[in-house]
CSV table of C-alpha atoms in Angstrom, one decimal:
chain,number,residue,atom,x,y,z
K,1,MET,CA,-5.2,-11.7,15.7
K,2,ALA,CA,-6.0,-14.3,14.6
K,3,GLN,CA,-4.2,-18.2,13.5
K,4,GLN,CA,-2.0,-16.9,10.6
K,5,THR,CA,-0.8,-19.3,7.8
K,6,ALA,CA,1.7,-19.6,5.5
K,7,ASP,CA,-0.3,-21.8,2.4
K,8,PHE,CA,0.4,-18.8,-0.6
K,9,PHE,CA,-2.4,-20.5,-2.3
K,10,GLU,CA,-5.1,-20.1,0.2
K,11,ILE,CA,-4.0,-17.7,1.1
K,12,ALA,CA,-4.5,-15.5,-2.5
K,13,ALA,CA,-7.4,-17.8,-3.2
K,14,GLY,CA,-8.9,-16.8,0.0
K,15,ARG,CA,-8.6,-13.6,0.1
K,16,ARG,CA,-12.3,-11.6,-0.4
K,17,SER,CA,-13.0,-7.8,0.0
K,18,VAL,CA,-14.3,-7.5,3.8
K,19,LYS,CA,-16.8,-4.8,4.4
K,20,ASN,CA,-18.3,-5.6,7.8
K,21,TYR,CA,-15.8,-5.7,10.4
K,22,ASP,CA,-16.0,-7.1,13.9
K,23,PRO,CA,-16.0,-3.3,15.4
K,24,GLU,CA,-14.4,-4.9,19.0
K,25,SER,CA,-11.8,-6.1,17.5
K,26,LYS,CA,-8.3,-4.2,18.1
K,27,LEU,CA,-5.1,-4.6,17.2
K,28,THR,CA,-2.0,-3.5,18.4
K,29,LYS,CA,0.6,-0.5,18.0
K,30,GLY,CA,2.8,-3.2,17.0
K,31,GLU,CA,0.5,-5.7,14.8
K,32,VAL,CA,0.0,-2.6,12.6
K,33,GLU,CA,4.0,-2.3,11.9
K,34,GLU,CA,4.6,-5.5,11.6
K,35,LEU,CA,2.0,-5.3,8.5
K,36,ILE,CA,4.1,-2.2,7.1
K,37,GLU,CA,7.1,-4.1,7.2
K,38,LEU,CA,5.8,-6.7,5.0
K,39,ALA,CA,4.4,-4.8,2.9
K,40,ALA,CA,7.4,-2.6,2.4
K,41,LYS,CA,9.2,-5.5,1.4
K,42,ALA,CA,7.6,-5.1,-2.3
K,43,PRO,CA,9.4,-4.7,-4.8
K,44,SER,CA,9.9,-1.6,-6.6
K,45,ALA,CA,11.9,0.0,-9.5
K,46,TRP,CA,15.2,0.7,-8.3
K,47,ASN,CA,14.4,-0.4,-5.4
K,48,LEU,CA,12.9,3.5,-4.4
K,49,GLN,CA,10.2,2.1,-2.3
K,50,HIS,CA,7.8,4.8,-3.7
K,51,TRP,CA,5.3,4.7,-0.7
K,52,LYS,CA,4.0,6.0,2.3
K,53,PHE,CA,1.6,5.2,4.5
K,54,LEU,CA,-1.0,6.8,6.8
K,55,VAL,CA,-2.3,4.6,9.4
K,56,PHE,CA,-5.6,5.6,11.1
K,57,HIS,CA,-5.7,3.4,14.5
K,58,GLY,CA,-8.2,3.7,16.7
K,59,GLY,CA,-12.0,6.0,17.3
K,60,GLU,CA,-10.6,9.8,16.8
K,61,ALA,CA,-8.5,9.2,14.0
K,62,GLN,CA,-10.8,6.7,12.2
K,63,GLN,CA,-14.3,9.0,12.7
K,64,ARG,CA,-12.1,11.9,11.5
K,65,LEU,CA,-11.9,10.1,8.1
K,66,LEU,CA,-15.2,8.8,7.8
K,67,PRO,CA,-16.7,11.8,6.0
K,68,ILE,CA,-13.7,12.1,3.7
K,69,ALA,CA,-14.7,8.2,2.9
K,70,TYR,CA,-18.1,9.0,2.3
K,71,ASN,CA,-19.5,7.8,5.0
K,72,GLN,CA,-18.6,4.3,4.8
K,73,GLN,CA,-19.3,2.9,8.0
K,74,GLN,CA,-16.5,-0.3,7.6
K,75,ILE,CA,-13.7,2.7,8.0
K,76,VAL,CA,-14.5,3.2,11.9
K,77,GLU,CA,-15.5,-0.8,12.5
K,78,ALA,CA,-12.3,-1.6,10.5
K,79,SER,CA,-9.5,-2.3,13.6
K,80,ALA,CA,-7.2,0.2,10.9
K,81,VAL,CA,-6.6,2.1,8.5
K,82,PHE,CA,-4.3,2.0,6.2
K,83,ALA,CA,-3.8,4.7,3.2
K,84,VAL,CA,-1.4,4.3,0.6
K,85,LEU,CA,0.4,7.1,-0.8
K,86,GLY,CA,2.3,6.9,-4.0
K,87,ASP,CA,5.8,8.9,-3.8
K,88,LEU,CA,6.3,11.6,-6.9
K,89,GLU,CA,9.7,12.1,-5.7
K,90,ALA,CA,11.3,8.4,-4.9
K,91,ASN,CA,13.8,10.1,-7.2
K,92,LYS,CA,14.8,11.3,-3.5
K,93,ASN,CA,14.7,7.9,-2.1
K,94,ALA,CA,18.0,6.7,-4.0
K,95,GLU,CA,20.5,8.4,-2.2
K,96,PRO,CA,20.1,6.9,0.8
K,97,VAL,CA,18.9,3.4,-0.6
K,98,PHE,CA,22.2,3.0,-2.7
K,99,SER,CA,24.5,3.9,0.0
K,100,GLN,CA,23.4,1.7,1.9
K,101,ASP,CA,24.0,-0.6,-0.4
K,102,VAL,CA,27.6,0.2,-0.6
K,103,SER,CA,28.2,0.0,3.1
K,104,ASP,CA,26.5,-3.4,2.5
K,105,GLY,CA,29.0,-4.3,-0.3
K,106,LEU,CA,26.1,-5.0,-2.5
K,107,MET,CA,27.3,-2.4,-4.9
K,108,THR,CA,29.7,-0.6,-6.1
K,109,GLU,CA,30.4,3.6,-5.5
K,110,GLU,CA,30.5,2.8,-9.1
K,111,ILE,CA,27.1,1.1,-9.7
K,112,LYS,CA,25.5,3.7,-7.5
K,113,GLN,CA,26.5,7.2,-9.3
K,114,ILE,CA,25.2,4.8,-12.7
K,115,LEU,CA,21.5,4.5,-11.3
K,116,ILE,CA,21.6,7.4,-10.1
K,117,LYS,CA,21.8,9.4,-13.1
K,118,GLN,CA,19.5,6.9,-14.4
K,119,VAL,CA,17.0,7.9,-11.6
K,120,GLU,CA,17.3,11.4,-12.1
K,121,GLY,CA,16.8,11.5,-16.3
K,122,ALA,CA,13.6,9.3,-15.2
K,123,TYR,CA,12.3,11.8,-13.3
K,124,LYS,CA,12.8,14.3,-15.2
K,125,ASP,CA,9.9,13.3,-17.0
K,126,LYS,CA,6.2,14.5,-14.3
K,127,SER,CA,4.4,11.5,-16.4
K,128,LYS,CA,5.9,9.3,-15.8
K,129,ALA,CA,7.0,9.8,-12.6
K,130,ARG,CA,3.2,9.7,-11.4
K,131,ASP,CA,2.9,6.8,-13.0
K,132,ALA,CA,5.4,5.3,-11.1
K,133,ALA,CA,4.3,6.1,-7.9
K,134,PHE,CA,0.5,4.4,-8.7
K,135,SER,CA,2.1,1.1,-9.7
K,136,ASN,CA,4.8,0.9,-7.3
K,137,ALA,CA,2.6,1.8,-4.6
K,138,SER,CA,-0.1,-0.4,-5.5
K,139,LEU,CA,2.1,-3.6,-5.5
K,140,ALA,CA,2.9,-2.3,-1.6
K,141,ALA,CA,-1.2,-2.3,-1.3
K,142,MET,CA,-1.8,-5.9,-2.5
K,143,GLN,CA,1.8,-7.1,-0.3
K,144,LEU,CA,-0.4,-5.7,2.9
K,145,MET,CA,-3.8,-7.5,2.1
K,146,LEU,CA,-2.1,-10.4,1.7
K,147,ALA,CA,0.0,-10.4,4.4
K,148,ALA,CA,-3.1,-9.4,6.6
K,149,LYS,CA,-5.2,-12.1,5.0
K,150,ALA,CA,-1.9,-15.0,6.2
K,151,LYS,CA,-2.4,-13.4,9.7
K,152,GLY,CA,-6.2,-13.9,9.3
K,153,LEU,CA,-7.6,-11.1,9.0
K,154,ASP,CA,-9.6,-9.1,6.4
K,155,THR,CA,-8.4,-6.2,3.9
K,156,CYS,CA,-11.2,-3.9,1.6
K,157,PRO,CA,-9.5,-1.2,-1.2
K,158,ILE,CA,-11.4,1.9,-1.4
K,159,GLY,CA,-11.1,4.1,-4.3
K,160,GLY,CA,-13.8,5.6,-3.5
K,161,PHE,CA,-13.1,8.9,-1.3
K,162,ASN,CA,-12.4,12.5,-1.6
K,163,VAL,CA,-8.9,13.1,-2.2
K,164,GLN,CA,-8.4,16.4,-2.0
K,165,ALA,CA,-10.3,16.7,1.2
K,166,PHE,CA,-8.1,13.7,2.2
K,167,ILE,CA,-4.9,15.7,1.2
K,168,GLU,CA,-5.8,18.8,2.9
K,169,GLU,CA,-7.2,17.5,6.7
K,170,PHE,CA,-4.5,15.2,6.8
K,171,SER,CA,-1.5,17.9,5.3
K,172,VAL,CA,-0.5,15.3,2.9
K,173,SER,CA,2.4,17.7,1.3
K,174,ASP,CA,2.7,17.7,-3.0
K,175,ARG,CA,5.2,14.8,-2.5
K,176,TYR,CA,2.3,12.4,-2.3
K,177,VAL,CA,-0.6,10.9,-3.9
K,178,PRO,CA,-3.2,9.5,-2.3
K,179,ILE,CA,-3.8,6.1,-4.4
K,180,MET,CA,-6.5,4.1,-2.3
K,181,LEU,CA,-7.3,3.0,0.9
K,182,ILE,CA,-7.2,-0.5,2.4
K,183,THR,CA,-9.4,-1.3,5.7
K,184,VAL,CA,-8.8,-4.6,8.6
K,185,GLY,CA,-9.4,-6.0,11.0
K,186,LYS,CA,-11.6,-9.0,11.4
K,187,ALA,CA,-15.2,-10.0,9.6
K,188,ALA,CA,-18.0,-9.4,11.4
K,189,LYS,CA,-19.6,-10.8,7.5
K,190,PRO,CA,-17.6,-13.3,5.2
K,191,GLY,CA,-16.9,-10.8,1.6
K,192,ARG,CA,-18.7,-11.7,-1.3
K,193,PRO,CA,-17.7,-14.3,-3.6
K,194,THR,CA,-16.9,-13.3,-7.3
K,195,ASN,CA,-16.8,-14.4,-10.4
K,196,ARG,CA,-13.2,-13.9,-12.1
K,197,LEU,CA,-12.8,-13.7,-16.1
K,198,ALA,CA,-11.2,-17.1,-17.8
K,199,VAL,CA,-7.3,-17.4,-18.4
K,200,GLU,CA,-8.6,-17.3,-21.9
K,201,GLN,CA,-10.2,-13.9,-21.7
K,202,ILE,CA,-7.4,-11.8,-19.8
K,203,SER,CA,-4.5,-14.0,-21.6
K,204,GLU,CA,-2.8,-13.9,-25.0
K,205,TRP,CA,-0.1,-16.0,-25.9
K,206,ILE,CA,3.0,-14.7,-28.0
């Protein structure tokens, strides 16, 4: 893995979507797990951590994914591919997450019960549960890409894949919704520079 940098502004400004990777560059299982651990530090509503990562690491796994991702060559050239899934039943995480907080002295049992009632009330609305799965898992996806860049790697988020085929091929349960794929590896070519809309066009002061 390349030299890592701690300068956030350099990382954020320098991140590009890279589609051409050095297929000889490999990541160890430990390096992959470290990226997931950093991604999981992302914020989430009620700290429910509405995400799950399916990891495609190695030739056989990435070849299985290739046709589902419309034969994009980056799928097999990257060092690994992460499928980011959103948790439609993240309310089930409330008990274990809050119980640990109580054990660690970060929350009282009374507050825990109040929060669980809030969560269960919110999750009666399936459309809101789906929105939460997408928005919160996307925060983790962005964090994963920034973590990879900080470690000298490059990434590309991919929305273009056959979602239904993905679900069937990899036996994704109804609890999860596939949101995006992220390729990670050493760039063989730099990402294409892109322009951004001016601050004045994307912001409004109230």
